mmCIF file of C-alpha atoms and ligand atoms in Angstrom:
data_model
loop_
_atom_site.group_PDB
_atom_site.id
_atom_site.type_symbol
_atom_site.label_atom_id
_atom_site.label_comp_id
_atom_site.label_asym_id
_atom_site.label_seq_id
_atom_site.Cartn_x
_atom_site.Cartn_y
_atom_site.Cartn_z
ATOM 1 C CA MET A 1 12.013 -61.898 -6.940
ATOM 2 C CA ARG A 2 8.790 -63.524 -5.805
ATOM 3 C CA TYR A 3 10.191 -63.792 -2.272
ATOM 4 C CA LEU A 4 11.132 -60.143 -2.314
ATOM 5 C CA THR A 5 7.591 -59.189 -3.297
ATOM 6 C CA CYS A 6 6.212 -61.381 -0.532
ATOM 7 C CA LEU A 7 8.636 -59.860 1.934
ATOM 8 C CA LEU A 8 7.647 -56.343 0.904
ATOM 9 C CA LEU A 9 3.965 -57.236 1.120
ATOM 10 C CA TRP A 10 4.625 -58.575 4.601
ATOM 11 C CA VAL A 11 6.817 -55.751 5.850
ATOM 12 C CA PHE A 12 5.053 -52.774 4.338
ATOM 13 C CA PRO A 13 1.666 -53.050 6.077
ATOM 14 C CA ARG A 14 3.532 -53.511 9.364
ATOM 15 C CA VAL A 15 5.718 -50.447 8.984
ATOM 16 C CA TRP A 16 2.774 -48.461 7.685
ATOM 17 C CA GLY A 17 0.595 -49.783 10.501
ATOM 18 C CA GLN A 18 3.155 -48.656 13.081
ATOM 19 C CA TRP A 19 3.345 -45.215 11.530
ATOM 20 C CA GLU A 20 -0.457 -45.012 11.619
ATOM 21 C CA ASP A 21 -0.459 -46.073 15.265
ATOM 22 C CA GLN A 22 2.113 -43.419 15.973
ATOM 23 C CA LEU A 23 0.002 -40.709 14.347
ATOM 24 C CA LYS A 24 -2.937 -41.766 16.496
ATOM 25 C CA ASN A 25 -0.954 -41.724 19.720
ATOM 26 C CA TYR A 26 0.449 -38.267 19.258
ATOM 27 C CA PRO A 27 -2.048 -35.443 18.978
ATOM 28 C CA LEU A 28 -0.506 -31.988 19.407
ATOM 29 C CA ARG A 29 -2.355 -30.180 22.219
ATOM 30 C CA CYS A 30 -1.813 -26.577 23.188
ATOM 31 C CA LEU A 31 -3.255 -25.425 26.476
ATOM 32 C CA GLN A 32 -3.806 -21.770 27.256
ATOM 33 C CA ILE A 33 -4.580 -20.585 30.775
ATOM 34 C CA SER A 34 -5.702 -16.967 31.140
ATOM 35 C CA SER A 35 -6.398 -15.449 34.559
ATOM 36 C CA PHE A 36 -8.072 -12.107 35.132
ATOM 37 C CA PRO A 37 -8.107 -11.471 38.927
ATOM 38 C CA ASN A 38 -9.556 -7.963 38.401
ATOM 39 C CA SER A 39 -10.049 -5.334 35.729
ATOM 40 C CA SER A 40 -6.417 -4.201 35.795
ATOM 41 C CA SER A 41 -4.489 -7.445 36.097
ATOM 42 C CA PHE A 42 -4.220 -10.412 33.760
ATOM 43 C CA ARG A 43 -1.847 -13.128 32.649
ATOM 44 C CA THR A 44 -1.784 -15.848 29.987
ATOM 45 C CA ASP A 45 0.415 -18.931 30.082
ATOM 46 C CA GLY A 46 0.674 -21.714 27.561
ATOM 47 C CA LEU A 47 1.896 -25.297 27.249
ATOM 48 C CA ALA A 48 2.186 -27.694 24.347
ATOM 49 C CA TRP A 49 2.115 -31.465 24.532
ATOM 50 C CA LEU A 50 2.851 -34.062 21.876
ATOM 51 C CA GLY A 51 0.923 -37.064 23.149
ATOM 52 C CA ASP A 52 2.142 -37.332 26.760
ATOM 53 C CA VAL A 53 5.417 -35.461 26.216
ATOM 54 C CA GLN A 54 5.542 -31.760 27.000
ATOM 55 C CA THR A 55 7.399 -29.945 24.229
ATOM 56 C CA HIS A 56 6.900 -26.196 24.809
ATOM 57 C CA SER A 57 5.977 -23.738 27.493
ATOM 58 C CA TRP A 58 5.052 -20.108 27.193
ATOM 59 C CA ARG A 59 5.022 -18.013 30.328
ATOM 60 C CA ASN A 60 3.273 -14.653 30.425
ATOM 61 C CA ALA A 61 5.338 -11.774 29.046
ATOM 62 C CA SER A 62 8.065 -14.059 27.755
ATOM 63 C CA THR A 63 8.963 -15.970 24.618
ATOM 64 C CA VAL A 64 8.201 -19.615 23.837
ATOM 65 C CA SER A 65 10.546 -22.077 25.628
ATOM 66 C CA PHE A 66 11.596 -25.194 23.758
ATOM 67 C CA LEU A 67 11.659 -28.021 26.307
ATOM 68 C CA LYS A 68 13.166 -30.768 24.137
ATOM 69 C CA PRO A 69 16.207 -30.648 21.867
ATOM 70 C CA TRP A 70 13.802 -31.515 19.016
ATOM 71 C CA SER A 71 11.061 -29.001 19.966
ATOM 72 C CA HIS A 72 11.877 -26.843 16.925
ATOM 73 C CA GLY A 73 10.635 -29.715 14.753
ATOM 74 C CA LYS A 74 11.256 -28.914 11.125
ATOM 75 C CA LEU A 75 10.469 -25.180 11.349
ATOM 76 C CA SER A 76 13.309 -22.724 10.775
ATOM 77 C CA ASP A 77 14.107 -19.988 13.328
ATOM 78 C CA GLN A 78 12.501 -17.530 10.921
ATOM 79 C CA GLN A 79 9.268 -19.576 10.840
ATOM 80 C CA TRP A 80 9.230 -19.795 14.629
ATOM 81 C CA GLN A 81 9.641 -16.030 14.910
ATOM 82 C CA THR A 82 6.664 -15.521 12.600
ATOM 83 C CA LEU A 83 4.593 -18.035 14.555
ATOM 84 C CA GLU A 84 5.517 -16.403 17.845
ATOM 85 C CA HIS A 85 4.485 -13.027 16.501
ATOM 86 C CA ILE A 86 1.087 -14.444 15.442
ATOM 87 C CA LEU A 87 0.631 -15.985 18.909
ATOM 88 C CA GLN A 88 1.491 -12.703 20.588
ATOM 89 C CA VAL A 89 -1.106 -10.845 18.506
ATOM 90 C CA TYR A 90 -3.604 -13.588 19.339
ATOM 91 C CA ARG A 91 -2.850 -13.248 23.064
ATOM 92 C CA THR A 92 -3.330 -9.478 22.998
ATOM 93 C CA SER A 93 -6.639 -9.772 21.079
ATOM 94 C CA PHE A 94 -7.859 -12.491 23.417
ATOM 95 C CA THR A 95 -7.148 -10.374 26.512
ATOM 96 C CA ARG A 96 -8.793 -7.310 24.995
ATOM 97 C CA ASP A 97 -11.868 -9.332 23.907
ATOM 98 C CA ILE A 98 -12.397 -10.712 27.422
ATOM 99 C CA GLN A 99 -12.023 -7.301 29.051
ATOM 100 C CA GLU A 100 -14.518 -5.829 26.537
ATOM 101 C CA LEU A 101 -16.942 -8.664 27.167
ATOM 102 C CA VAL A 102 -16.921 -8.040 30.922
ATOM 103 C CA LYS A 103 -17.768 -4.381 30.334
ATOM 104 C CA MET A 104 -20.633 -5.374 28.007
ATOM 105 C CA LEU A 105 -22.091 -8.165 30.123
ATOM 106 C CA PRO A 106 -22.753 -7.242 33.768
ATOM 107 C CA ILE A 107 -23.452 -10.920 34.459
ATOM 108 C CA ILE A 108 -19.745 -11.751 34.175
ATOM 109 C CA HIS A 109 -17.600 -10.839 37.188
ATOM 110 C CA TYR A 110 -13.932 -10.893 38.052
ATOM 111 C CA PRO A 111 -12.039 -13.034 38.919
ATOM 112 C CA ILE A 112 -12.205 -14.854 35.588
ATOM 113 C CA GLU A 113 -10.345 -18.002 34.666
ATOM 114 C CA MET A 114 -10.312 -18.989 30.999
ATOM 115 C CA GLN A 115 -8.813 -22.136 29.514
ATOM 116 C CA VAL A 116 -8.312 -23.030 25.874
ATOM 117 C CA SER A 117 -7.386 -26.470 24.586
ATOM 118 C CA ALA A 118 -6.505 -26.414 20.905
ATOM 119 C CA GLY A 119 -4.562 -28.635 18.559
ATOM 120 C CA CYS A 120 -4.672 -31.274 15.902
ATOM 121 C CA GLU A 121 -4.230 -34.907 15.088
ATOM 122 C CA VAL A 122 -2.982 -36.185 11.749
ATOM 123 C CA HIS A 123 -4.104 -39.376 10.043
ATOM 124 C CA SER A 124 -2.703 -41.400 7.181
ATOM 125 C CA GLY A 125 -3.386 -39.922 3.738
ATOM 126 C CA ASN A 126 -2.290 -36.513 5.021
ATOM 127 C CA THR A 127 -5.658 -35.682 6.539
ATOM 128 C CA SER A 128 -5.943 -33.938 9.867
ATOM 129 C CA GLU A 129 -8.548 -33.168 12.482
ATOM 130 C CA ASN A 130 -8.401 -30.204 14.768
ATOM 131 C CA PHE A 131 -10.073 -28.855 17.870
ATOM 132 C CA PHE A 132 -10.346 -25.538 19.674
ATOM 133 C CA ASN A 133 -12.348 -25.580 22.906
ATOM 134 C CA VAL A 134 -12.806 -22.767 25.390
ATOM 135 C CA ALA A 135 -13.780 -23.097 29.055
ATOM 136 C CA SER A 136 -14.752 -20.321 31.439
ATOM 137 C CA GLN A 137 -14.576 -20.965 35.191
ATOM 138 C CA GLY A 138 -13.939 -24.627 34.354
ATOM 139 C CA GLN A 139 -17.039 -25.042 32.157
ATOM 140 C CA HIS A 140 -16.845 -25.751 28.404
ATOM 141 C CA ILE A 141 -18.620 -22.798 26.775
ATOM 142 C CA LEU A 142 -17.609 -22.678 23.115
ATOM 143 C CA SER A 143 -15.658 -24.303 20.299
ATOM 144 C CA PHE A 144 -14.224 -23.159 17.021
ATOM 145 C CA GLN A 145 -15.663 -25.335 14.262
ATOM 146 C CA GLY A 146 -14.856 -25.005 10.571
ATOM 147 C CA THR A 147 -14.858 -21.239 10.144
ATOM 148 C CA SER A 148 -16.553 -19.814 13.227
ATOM 149 C CA PHE A 149 -17.178 -20.036 16.987
ATOM 150 C CA GLN A 150 -20.093 -22.219 18.134
ATOM 151 C CA LYS A 151 -21.813 -22.514 21.502
ATOM 152 C CA ALA A 152 -21.107 -25.665 23.519
ATOM 153 C CA PRO A 153 -24.100 -27.682 24.738
ATOM 154 C CA ASP A 154 -25.065 -26.588 28.287
ATOM 155 C CA ALA A 155 -23.174 -23.287 28.002
ATOM 156 C CA PRO A 156 -24.777 -20.392 29.916
ATOM 157 C CA PRO A 157 -27.053 -18.106 27.834
ATOM 158 C CA TRP A 158 -24.625 -15.140 27.866
ATOM 159 C CA THR A 159 -22.311 -17.199 25.651
ATOM 160 C CA GLU A 160 -24.609 -16.400 22.679
ATOM 161 C CA LEU A 161 -23.696 -12.740 22.770
ATOM 162 C CA ALA A 162 -20.009 -13.494 23.298
ATOM 163 C CA ILE A 163 -20.038 -15.715 20.220
ATOM 164 C CA LYS A 164 -21.776 -13.036 18.163
ATOM 165 C CA VAL A 165 -19.074 -10.532 19.134
ATOM 166 C CA LEU A 166 -16.219 -13.000 18.527
ATOM 167 C CA ASN A 167 -17.584 -13.991 15.125
ATOM 168 C CA THR A 168 -17.580 -10.386 13.912
ATOM 169 C CA ASP A 169 -13.789 -10.415 14.330
ATOM 170 C CA GLN A 170 -12.955 -11.670 10.842
ATOM 171 C CA GLY A 171 -9.199 -11.300 11.363
ATOM 172 C CA THR A 172 -9.054 -13.536 14.439
ATOM 173 C CA ARG A 173 -11.242 -16.154 12.754
ATOM 174 C CA GLU A 174 -8.946 -16.300 9.754
ATOM 175 C CA THR A 175 -5.858 -16.538 11.948
ATOM 176 C CA ILE A 176 -7.381 -19.402 13.937
ATOM 177 C CA GLN A 177 -8.272 -21.270 10.723
ATOM 178 C CA GLN A 178 -4.770 -20.844 9.421
ATOM 179 C CA LEU A 179 -3.239 -22.031 12.713
ATOM 180 C CA LEU A 180 -5.548 -25.044 12.956
ATOM 181 C CA ASN A 181 -5.723 -26.119 9.287
ATOM 182 C CA ASP A 182 -2.134 -25.531 8.188
ATOM 183 C CA THR A 183 0.312 -24.587 10.941
ATOM 184 C CA CYS A 184 -0.686 -27.244 13.463
ATOM 185 C CA PRO A 185 -0.345 -30.293 11.109
ATOM 186 C CA GLN A 186 2.911 -28.874 9.759
ATOM 187 C CA VAL A 187 4.375 -28.453 13.272
ATOM 188 C CA LEU A 188 3.060 -31.886 14.293
ATOM 189 C CA TYR A 189 4.644 -33.706 11.316
ATOM 190 C CA GLY A 190 7.927 -31.906 12.007
ATOM 191 C CA LEU A 191 7.896 -32.829 15.711
ATOM 192 C CA LEU A 192 7.065 -36.485 14.965
ATOM 193 C CA GLU A 193 10.032 -36.661 12.626
ATOM 194 C CA ALA A 194 12.508 -34.733 14.776
ATOM 195 C CA GLY A 195 11.493 -36.435 18.038
ATOM 196 C CA LYS A 196 11.155 -39.946 16.621
ATOM 197 C CA ALA A 197 13.979 -41.483 18.693
ATOM 198 C CA GLU A 198 12.506 -40.280 21.994
ATOM 199 C CA LEU A 199 8.875 -40.926 21.043
ATOM 200 C CA ASP A 200 9.638 -44.499 19.910
ATOM 201 C CA LYS A 201 11.602 -45.393 23.040
ATOM 202 C CA GLN A 202 10.434 -48.430 24.997
ATOM 203 C CA GLU A 203 11.136 -48.695 28.736
ATOM 204 C CA LYS A 204 10.298 -51.948 30.521
ATOM 205 C CA PRO A 205 8.217 -51.791 33.694
ATOM 206 C CA VAL A 206 9.290 -53.308 36.999
ATOM 207 C CA ALA A 207 6.551 -54.602 39.274
ATOM 208 C CA TRP A 208 6.293 -55.427 42.982
ATOM 209 C CA LEU A 209 3.543 -56.364 45.413
ATOM 210 C CA SER A 210 2.512 -55.087 48.820
ATOM 211 C CA SER A 211 -0.594 -55.146 50.986
ATOM 212 C CA VAL A 212 -2.452 -52.805 53.296
ATOM 213 C CA LEU A 213 -5.423 -53.296 55.577
ATOM 214 C CA SER A 214 -8.673 -52.678 53.728
ATOM 215 C CA PRO A 215 -11.281 -50.291 55.146
ATOM 216 C CA ARG A 216 -13.608 -53.328 54.973
ATOM 217 C CA HIS A 217 -13.396 -55.418 58.134
ATOM 218 C CA GLY A 218 -11.455 -58.657 57.706
ATOM 219 C CA HIS A 219 -10.289 -57.682 54.236
ATOM 220 C CA LEU A 220 -6.884 -56.977 52.781
ATOM 221 C CA GLN A 221 -5.965 -54.739 49.894
ATOM 222 C CA LEU A 222 -3.349 -56.330 47.664
ATOM 223 C CA VAL A 223 -1.377 -53.708 45.766
ATOM 224 C CA CYS A 224 0.476 -54.321 42.509
ATOM 225 C CA HIS A 225 2.934 -51.490 41.753
ATOM 226 C CA VAL A 226 4.117 -51.077 38.169
ATOM 227 C CA SER A 227 6.780 -48.473 37.496
ATOM 228 C CA GLY A 228 9.305 -47.199 34.968
ATOM 229 C CA PHE A 229 7.388 -47.972 31.771
ATOM 230 C CA TYR A 230 7.135 -45.963 28.563
ATOM 231 C CA PRO A 231 5.010 -45.352 26.518
ATOM 232 C CA GLN A 232 1.924 -44.896 28.658
ATOM 233 C CA PRO A 233 -0.496 -47.614 27.504
ATOM 234 C CA VAL A 234 -0.264 -50.529 29.956
ATOM 235 C CA TRP A 235 -2.526 -53.371 31.054
ATOM 236 C CA VAL A 236 -2.447 -54.481 34.710
ATOM 237 C CA MET A 237 -4.845 -56.980 36.228
ATOM 238 C CA TRP A 238 -5.087 -59.249 39.265
ATOM 239 C CA THR A 239 -5.807 -62.810 38.156
ATOM 240 C CA GLN A 240 -6.687 -66.159 39.711
ATOM 241 C CA GLY A 241 -5.315 -68.768 37.337
ATOM 242 C CA GLU A 242 -6.520 -67.611 33.920
ATOM 243 C CA GLN A 243 -9.447 -65.662 35.384
ATOM 244 C CA GLU A 244 -9.155 -61.884 35.434
ATOM 245 C CA GLN A 245 -10.407 -60.350 38.660
ATOM 246 C CA ASN A 246 -12.996 -57.773 37.576
ATOM 247 C CA SER A 247 -12.827 -55.956 40.870
ATOM 248 C CA THR A 248 -9.216 -54.887 40.222
ATOM 249 C CA GLN A 249 -9.070 -51.123 40.840
ATOM 250 C CA ARG A 250 -6.708 -49.198 38.579
ATOM 251 C CA GLY A 251 -5.193 -46.004 39.940
ATOM 252 C CA ASP A 252 -4.256 -42.984 37.847
ATOM 253 C CA ILE A 253 -1.133 -43.206 35.721
ATOM 254 C CA LEU A 254 1.388 -40.943 37.480
ATOM 255 C CA PRO A 255 4.627 -39.484 36.142
ATOM 256 C CA ASN A 256 8.058 -40.515 37.440
ATOM 257 C CA ALA A 257 10.749 -37.819 37.448
ATOM 258 C CA ASP A 258 12.660 -39.520 34.595
ATOM 259 C CA GLY A 259 9.803 -39.268 32.071
ATOM 260 C CA THR A 260 8.523 -42.821 32.658
ATOM 261 C CA TRP A 261 5.187 -43.773 34.254
ATOM 262 C CA TYR A 262 3.862 -45.412 37.420
ATOM 263 C CA LEU A 263 0.575 -47.217 38.051
ATOM 264 C CA ARG A 264 -0.896 -49.211 40.914
ATOM 265 C CA ALA A 265 -3.672 -51.792 40.697
ATOM 266 C CA THR A 266 -5.360 -52.922 43.916
ATOM 267 C CA LEU A 267 -7.604 -55.845 44.743
ATOM 268 C CA ASP A 268 -9.748 -56.090 47.857
ATOM 269 C CA VAL A 269 -9.831 -59.689 49.175
ATOM 270 C CA GLU A 270 -11.067 -61.438 52.289
ATOM 271 C CA ALA A 271 -8.105 -62.175 54.580
ATOM 272 C CA GLY A 272 -7.023 -65.785 53.992
ATOM 273 C CA GLU A 273 -8.360 -65.850 50.415
ATOM 274 C CA GLU A 274 -5.145 -64.592 48.801
ATOM 275 C CA ALA A 275 -3.830 -67.980 47.672
ATOM 276 C CA GLY A 276 -3.358 -68.338 43.919
ATOM 277 C CA LEU A 277 -3.751 -64.637 43.155
ATOM 278 C CA ALA A 278 -1.267 -63.049 40.797
ATOM 279 C CA CYS A 279 -0.690 -59.671 39.216
ATOM 280 C CA ARG A 280 -0.243 -59.717 35.448
ATOM 281 C CA VAL A 281 1.291 -56.851 33.461
ATOM 282 C CA LYS A 282 1.235 -56.435 29.666
ATOM 283 C CA HIS A 283 3.249 -53.674 27.999
ATOM 284 C CA SER A 284 4.591 -53.024 24.506
ATOM 285 C CA SER A 285 8.204 -53.102 25.807
ATOM 286 C CA LEU A 286 7.831 -56.681 27.064
ATOM 287 C CA GLY A 287 7.496 -58.250 23.610
ATOM 288 C CA GLY A 288 4.541 -60.444 24.641
ATOM 289 C CA GLN A 289 6.345 -61.762 27.754
ATOM 290 C CA ASP A 290 3.909 -60.653 30.436
ATOM 291 C CA ILE A 291 5.182 -60.006 33.956
ATOM 292 C CA ILE A 292 3.384 -62.333 36.381
ATOM 293 C CA LEU A 293 3.900 -61.915 40.133
ATOM 294 C CA TYR A 294 2.294 -64.458 42.463
ATOM 295 C CA TRP A 295 1.043 -63.399 45.840
ATOM 296 C CA ALA A 296 2.672 -65.276 48.718
ATOM 297 C CA ASP A 297 1.291 -63.875 51.937
ATOM 298 C CA GLY A 298 3.514 -63.230 54.952
ATOM 299 C CA ARG A 299 2.534 -66.357 56.857
ATOM 300 C CA HIS A 300 2.907 -68.532 53.828
ATOM 301 C CA SER A 301 6.397 -67.269 53.152
ATOM 302 C CA SER A 302 7.495 -67.668 56.777
ATOM 303 C CA TYR A 303 6.359 -71.322 56.593
ATOM 304 C CA VAL A 304 8.508 -71.669 53.520
ATOM 305 C CA VAL A 305 11.476 -70.140 55.347
ATOM 306 C CA PHE A 306 10.807 -72.422 58.314
ATOM 307 C CA ILE A 307 10.674 -75.541 56.135
ATOM 308 C CA ILE A 308 13.863 -74.553 54.304
ATOM 309 C CA LEU A 309 15.601 -73.949 57.647
ATOM 310 C CA ALA A 310 14.385 -77.286 58.984
ATOM 311 C CA VAL A 311 15.640 -79.098 55.879
ATOM 312 C CA LEU A 312 18.976 -77.279 56.112
ATOM 313 C CA ILE A 313 19.402 -78.246 59.783
ATOM 314 C CA LEU A 314 18.481 -81.829 58.950
ATOM 315 C CA VAL A 315 20.999 -81.979 56.065
ATOM 316 C CA VAL A 316 23.768 -80.375 58.119
ATOM 317 C CA GLY A 317 22.907 -82.648 61.041
ATOM 318 C CA LEU A 318 22.992 -85.772 58.881
ATOM 319 C CA GLY A 319 26.227 -84.587 57.286
ATOM 320 C CA LEU A 320 27.894 -84.053 60.658
ATOM 321 C CA GLY A 321 26.579 -87.422 61.845
ATOM 322 C CA PHE A 322 27.984 -89.094 58.754
ATOM 323 C CA VAL A 323 31.403 -87.462 59.222
ATOM 324 C CA PHE A 324 31.381 -88.514 62.892
ATOM 325 C CA ILE A 325 30.472 -92.109 62.054
ATOM 326 C CA SER A 326 33.090 -92.366 59.281
ATOM 327 C CA ARG A 327 35.741 -90.913 61.592
ATOM 328 C CA ASN A 328 34.847 -93.479 64.217
ATOM 329 C CA ARG A 329 34.970 -96.229 61.610
ATOM 330 C CA CYS A 330 38.434 -95.019 60.604
ATOM 331 C CA SER A 331 39.635 -94.946 64.171
ATOM 332 C CA TYR A 332 38.281 -98.451 64.782
ATOM 333 C CA ARG A 333 40.142 -99.504 61.683
ATOM 334 C CA SER A 334 43.330 -97.813 62.848
ATOM 335 C CA ILE A 335 43.033 -99.533 66.207
ATOM 336 C CA ARG A 336 42.811 -102.849 64.515
HETATM 337 C C1 NAG B 401 -5.602 -6.957 40.943
HETATM 338 O O1 NAG B 401 -5.063 -8.255 41.207
HETATM 339 C C2 NAG B 401 -3.655 -8.257 41.385
HETATM 340 C C3 NAG B 401 -3.174 -9.728 41.460
HETATM 341 O O2 NAG B 401 -4.012 -10.493 42.256
HETATM 342 C C4 NAG B 401 -3.291 -7.464 42.620
HETATM 343 O O3 NAG B 401 -1.892 -7.448 42.808
HETATM 344 C C5 NAG B 401 -3.797 -6.011 42.421
HETATM 345 O O4 NAG B 401 -3.564 -5.277 43.596
HETATM 346 C C6 NAG B 401 -5.288 -6.011 42.095
HETATM 347 N N1 NAG B 401 -5.676 -4.636 41.727
HETATM 348 C C7 NAG B 401 -6.812 -4.085 42.138
HETATM 349 C C8 NAG B 401 -7.092 -2.705 41.650
HETATM 350 O O5 NAG B 401 -7.578 -4.666 42.897
HETATM 351 C C1 NAG B 402 1.519 -10.527 31.545
HETATM 352 O O1 NAG B 402 2.136 -9.960 30.413
HETATM 353 C C2 NAG B 402 1.614 -8.704 29.996
HETATM 354 C C3 NAG B 402 2.388 -8.266 28.780
HETATM 355 O O2 NAG B 402 2.281 -9.217 27.767
HETATM 356 C C4 NAG B 402 1.738 -7.689 31.120
HETATM 357 O O3 NAG B 402 1.147 -6.472 30.731
HETATM 358 C C5 NAG B 402 1.047 -8.233 32.353
HETATM 359 O O4 NAG B 402 1.220 -7.354 33.434
HETATM 360 C C6 NAG B 402 1.634 -9.585 32.731
HETATM 361 N N1 NAG B 402 0.892 -10.106 33.872
HETATM 362 C C7 NAG B 402 1.474 -10.478 35.015
HETATM 363 C C8 NAG B 402 0.578 -10.957 36.095
HETATM 364 O O5 NAG B 402 2.697 -10.433 35.172
HETATM 365 C C1 NAG B 403 -10.190 -24.850 7.530
HETATM 366 O O1 NAG B 403 -10.837 -26.134 7.626
HETATM 367 C C2 NAG B 403 -12.254 -26.071 7.716
HETATM 368 C C3 NAG B 403 -12.757 -27.488 7.874
HETATM 369 O O2 NAG B 403 -12.259 -28.046 9.031
HETATM 370 C C4 NAG B 403 -12.848 -25.407 6.480
HETATM 371 O O3 NAG B 403 -14.252 -25.292 6.617
HETATM 372 C C5 NAG B 403 -12.223 -24.012 6.323
HETATM 373 O O4 NAG B 403 -12.697 -23.418 5.127
HETATM 374 C C6 NAG B 403 -10.713 -24.108 6.289
HETATM 375 N N1 NAG B 403 -10.181 -22.738 6.262
HETATM 376 C C7 NAG B 403 -9.075 -22.409 5.627
HETATM 377 C C8 NAG B 403 -8.697 -20.965 5.662
HETATM 378 O O5 NAG B 403 -8.393 -23.221 5.046
HETATM 379 C C1 NAG B 404 0.890 -33.048 4.092
HETATM 380 O O1 NAG B 404 0.364 -31.906 4.762
HETATM 381 C C2 NAG B 404 1.324 -30.992 5.182
HETATM 382 C C3 NAG B 404 0.655 -29.900 6.006
HETATM 383 O O2 NAG B 404 -0.703 -29.807 5.771
HETATM 384 C C4 NAG B 404 2.058 -30.442 3.942
HETATM 385 O O3 NAG B 404 3.040 -29.525 4.365
HETATM 386 C C5 NAG B 404 2.703 -31.586 3.195
HETATM 387 O O4 NAG B 404 3.295 -31.120 1.998
HETATM 388 C C6 NAG B 404 1.669 -32.669 2.855
HETATM 389 N N1 NAG B 404 2.360 -33.833 2.323
HETATM 390 C C7 NAG B 404 1.926 -34.502 1.260
HETATM 391 C C8 NAG B 404 2.726 -35.713 0.859
HETATM 392 O O5 NAG B 404 0.911 -34.196 0.641
HETATM 393 C C1 NAG B 405 -16.138 -60.535 35.024
HETATM 394 O O1 NAG B 405 -17.009 -59.863 34.139
HETATM 395 C C2 NAG B 405 -17.467 -60.645 33.054
HETATM 396 C C3 NAG B 405 -18.361 -59.800 32.182
HETATM 397 O O2 NAG B 405 -18.003 -58.467 32.222
HETATM 398 C C4 NAG B 405 -18.222 -61.850 33.583
HETATM 399 O O3 NAG B 405 -18.612 -62.672 32.496
HETATM 400 C C5 NAG B 405 -17.332 -62.648 34.514
HETATM 401 O O4 NAG B 405 -18.069 -63.687 35.084
HETATM 402 C C6 NAG B 405 -16.812 -61.754 35.623
HETATM 403 N N1 NAG B 405 -15.873 -62.507 36.436
HETATM 404 C C7 NAG B 405 -15.862 -62.457 37.757
HETATM 405 C C8 NAG B 405 -14.845 -63.281 38.428
HETATM 406 O O5 NAG B 405 -16.634 -61.753 38.385
#
C-alpha cells in the first residue's frame, strides 16, 4: 500500500506536469486577413492554428474547412453551425465597420489591409488567457481587453475615434467576449483531447554536415542541417569539446512537407581551424541521447582514406608474399 502511494506520488506530478506543458505549448490562434483594395471590393480569409499545427481555414465567401480529422474537436455539428453563423455575422459587421470608418475619416485611404490575431491559451486549474489584436497596414493599432477595445501604444491618433465608434457597438463587444471567454477555451480543450495522438507524436531528427565558403576572406561556414523532427522545440549548437560556440547562427525553423521541421545552424571559422568542432542536437524525441556529429574536413578525410588504402595494400601485399613463400616452401619440400 505504501509503495502504491509512493508510486502515485511519483507518477502523478509527472503526468500532470506533462499535461501542463501541453497546455502551454498549444495556444489556439485564429488569424483573420481582410483586404479592401477599393471602396467596392473586399475579402476576408481566416486560419486557425493549434500551436504549430494548422487546424482550420476559412476562405472568403465559403464555409470553414476542417483540415485535420480531429478538427471538429468535441463540438457537435450543430454547435459548429451556430459558431459559423456567429463568425459570418462578425465578418459582415467587421467589413461594414471598416467601410464606414473610411467614409468618416478622410485620413484613411484604400487599399486597406487589416489583420486580426485572436485566440486563447488554457492553464491548469481551468483558467484561460485570451488575446485579440488588430493591425492596420501591418501596424498594431488596437486590442480587445476585458470588455472593450483599447488603443495600442504607438497607434496613429485616428485610432482614438475608431475605438470610440467600435465601443458603441454593444452587440459586437458582447459577441467578442463570449467567443474569447467561453467558446475559445471550450474549442481548445476539445481539440487537445481529439488531436492528442497527433499532437503528442515524437519524430526523431536526422542531422548532416556541409560547408560553404564564408563571405569573410579565408573563412569557412560549417553548416549543421537538422531535419524531420517534431515537435518544434529543438536545441542545436556547434561545440568544441564541452564548450558551446556562442557564435553559432541559428536559422529559422522551416516546415517540411510531411509536417515535420527543418533547421540549420552555421558556424563561421577560419579555414584550418575546424578540428575538434562538432554539432550537437538535443530534442525531446531523442530521450536524452544527443546527436553529436564531428567535423572531419575534406583533406582530413582523404588522408584517412589514403592511410586505409595504404594499410590495405600492405596487408594484401604481405598476404600474397606469405602465400608465395609457403608455396615455395612446399615445393622445396616436395622436391626433397
Ligand atoms: C476594385 O478592386 C478590384 C480587385 O482589385 C478590381 O477588380 C476592381 O476593378 C476595382 N474596382 C474599382 C471601382 O476600382
Ligand atoms: C468575399 O465574400 C463576399 C460575401 O461574403 C463577397 O461579397 C465578396 O465579393 C467576396 N470577395 C471576393 C474578392 O471574392
Ligand atoms: C470576459 O472576461 C473578462 C476578463 O478577461 C471580463 O472582464 C468580462 O466581464 C468577461 N465577459 C463575459 C461576458 O464573461
Ligand atoms: C473548464 O472550462 C470549460 C470552458 O470554460 C468548461 O466547459 C468546463 O466545464 C470546465 N471544466 C471544469 C472541470 O471546471
Ligand atoms: C560564451 O558566452 C558566455 C557568456 O554569455 C561566456 O562566458 C563564454 O566565455 C563565451 N564563450 C566563448 C567561447 O566565447
